């Protein structure tokens, strides 16, 4: 840190992304990426002409992309905000709506507390209940910024639509963000509720279910006034936040619904298979609706399993924080990857008895 850094930032603890090691090729089950490539029409959409056009700025209004998303979700373009990864929407929303504090669970996406710190927002952190359940009563009648990942990360556990609606309807004077990064793998989306509630912001991403983490593309749904707020921040920081190639790729990807549906279904099926197999190996595994599983074993510590698998060329995610240090978060890869994963876990655990 230099002596010039703003005092406001000196104490900030930055978000730590999952590791992306370059020393060898791993089976990567640590950052919830898709095992499947983007659809073929994305590859076909980007050719020499599109690359040569990189000399020009991108469309700050993301016109084509917004129309494609609007059509797919049956909403108006005025109700959509497009961002450089959904992290950027979350960033803007904390910046915009944190004045009266923020409320989120103790075990959830690590970025929420980083954004709260970044903007000096008073965070009320609600412990998850036994079995890592979100108790919706903890988030009702707050009228500050309420932030819920649904399904939650890293547990994968989802709330029902009616439960989310209770949180939204009981906070008429505060923004409720529902982070639906994993919603496509089996939970119920709240997108439709944005027509009914003017305080709801639903955030989704191309990074997980749409196989485009590297493109950095997120989008949010909300009423027009909220979208205007977010646009104001975008035009005050980085009007060309979505690059040309990503706009083209994102537009093409959303048009291939059948491929997308097939991938989500395959991942959900593989998830259920791995969950059962892990339970057979004696693991405690939560009922995930996401593209990952959250699991612990009485036979081996979370960190030890993580390190043993890493040695064998398989990366999973271990978190050091106290309440979940016995657990690991395991991204659901392809069926073949997961069979290799399970075989190795079986060997590691078998050596323990
Ligand atoms: C992965 C993830 C995101 C954001 O990812 P982007 O790549 O920035 O779109 C947001 N929320 C949760 C809960 C996530 O797991």
XYZ file of C-alpha atoms in Angstrom, residues 133-286:
154
model
C -31.362 -21.797 6.391
C -32.270 -18.170 5.691
C -34.961 -17.165 8.198
C -37.036 -14.689 6.209
C -38.180 -12.926 9.402
C -34.624 -11.625 9.766
C -35.087 -9.609 6.569
C -38.678 -8.353 6.908
C -39.567 -4.780 7.947
C -35.983 -3.537 7.649
C -36.519 -0.723 5.150
C -32.790 -0.572 4.494
C -30.886 -2.325 1.696
C -31.708 -6.048 1.933
C -29.489 -8.387 -0.075
C -30.258 -12.075 -0.558
C -28.626 -14.536 -2.929
C -31.297 -16.996 -4.051
C -30.176 -19.776 -4.205
C -27.718 -18.749 -1.523
C -23.993 -19.285 -1.958
C -22.102 -21.310 -0.902
C -24.945 -23.434 0.490
C -27.057 -23.703 -2.670
C -30.244 -23.587 -0.581
C -33.117 -21.635 -2.176
C -36.106 -19.739 -0.809
C -39.517 -20.167 -2.367
C -41.052 -17.371 -4.404
C -43.667 -16.682 -1.725
C -40.935 -16.277 0.887
C -38.996 -13.832 -1.254
C -42.202 -11.892 -1.886
C -42.761 -11.548 1.877
C -39.317 -9.969 2.226
C -39.957 -7.592 -0.677
C -43.472 -6.567 0.360
C -42.464 -5.941 3.983
C -39.714 -3.483 2.980
C -41.601 -0.872 0.924
C -39.106 1.850 1.893
C -35.917 -0.100 1.186
C -34.436 -1.712 -1.891
C -34.373 -5.515 -1.882
C -31.731 -7.099 -4.110
C -32.304 -10.716 -5.070
C -29.064 -12.071 -6.526
C -30.114 -14.858 -8.882
C -26.653 -15.873 -10.096
C -27.689 -19.545 -9.777
C -31.441 -19.395 -10.297
C -31.411 -21.261 -13.636
C -30.368 -24.536 -12.022
C -33.699 -25.133 -10.315
C -34.949 -22.264 -8.111
C -37.873 -19.920 -8.796
C -37.014 -16.525 -10.262
C -38.460 -13.288 -8.901
C -38.160 -11.429 -12.213
C -41.965 -11.228 -12.592
C -42.284 -9.563 -9.189
C -40.412 -6.505 -10.477
C -43.671 -5.524 -12.249
C -45.485 -5.473 -8.918
C -42.877 -4.024 -6.544
C -40.971 -0.790 -7.132
C -38.324 -1.664 -4.518
C -37.094 -4.946 -6.045
C -33.880 -5.367 -8.044
C -33.253 -8.840 -9.478
C -29.706 -9.569 -10.603
C -28.626 -12.327 -13.000
C -25.421 -13.210 -14.835
C -24.000 -14.944 -17.900
C -21.170 -16.302 -15.760
C -22.679 -19.547 -14.501
C -25.639 -21.007 -16.407
C -24.796 -19.210 -19.656
C -21.181 -20.451 -19.861
C -19.664 -16.991 -20.280
C -17.824 -16.083 -17.068
C -14.899 -14.737 -19.074
C -17.099 -12.346 -21.068
C -18.087 -10.423 -17.910
C -21.764 -9.870 -18.463
C -24.527 -9.379 -15.928
C -28.034 -7.928 -16.063
C -30.659 -6.695 -13.683
C -34.440 -6.278 -13.741
C -36.273 -3.530 -11.875
C -38.750 -0.718 -12.301
C -37.713 2.200 -14.508
C -36.662 4.532 -11.719
C -34.190 2.015 -10.304
C -32.784 1.391 -13.778
C -32.359 5.170 -14.189
C -30.408 5.318 -10.912
C -28.068 2.563 -12.075
C -27.644 4.205 -15.496
C -26.728 7.454 -13.774
C -23.901 5.721 -11.918
C -22.792 3.904 -15.069
C -22.644 7.147 -17.068
C -20.719 8.726 -14.189
C -18.096 5.994 -14.112
C -17.799 3.975 -17.339
C -20.406 4.493 -20.102
C -18.828 1.828 -22.338
C -18.896 -0.803 -19.609
C -19.747 -3.657 -21.993
C -17.185 -4.198 -24.743
C -18.173 -4.844 -28.361
C -17.352 -8.565 -28.433
C -19.230 -9.253 -25.225
C -22.320 -7.449 -26.536
C -22.263 -9.603 -29.665
C -21.601 -12.795 -27.717
C -24.300 -12.032 -25.171
C -26.896 -11.319 -27.861
C -26.093 -14.530 -29.719
C -26.036 -16.653 -26.561
C -29.455 -15.601 -25.376
C -30.976 -16.559 -28.704
C -30.018 -20.205 -28.231
C -32.509 -21.141 -25.532
C -32.555 -24.871 -26.301
C -28.820 -25.303 -25.740
C -29.037 -23.302 -22.535
C -31.988 -25.309 -21.197
C -30.186 -28.558 -22.022
C -27.044 -27.523 -20.159
C -28.971 -26.410 -17.072
C -30.859 -29.711 -17.045
C -27.671 -31.768 -17.417
C -25.975 -29.898 -14.583
C -29.006 -30.314 -12.303
C -29.064 -34.072 -13.058
C -25.331 -34.412 -12.413
C -25.753 -32.448 -9.176
C -28.367 -34.894 -7.902
C -26.161 -37.853 -8.829
C -23.103 -36.395 -7.046
C -25.192 -35.463 -4.014
C -26.385 -39.049 -3.600
C -22.897 -40.461 -4.125
C -21.400 -38.075 -1.565
C -24.113 -39.012 0.908
C -23.275 -42.670 0.286
C -19.684 -41.806 1.206
C -20.962 -40.419 4.504
C -20.960 -36.717 3.621
C -23.495 -34.226 4.892
C -24.688 -32.399 1.780
C -27.236 -29.595 1.621
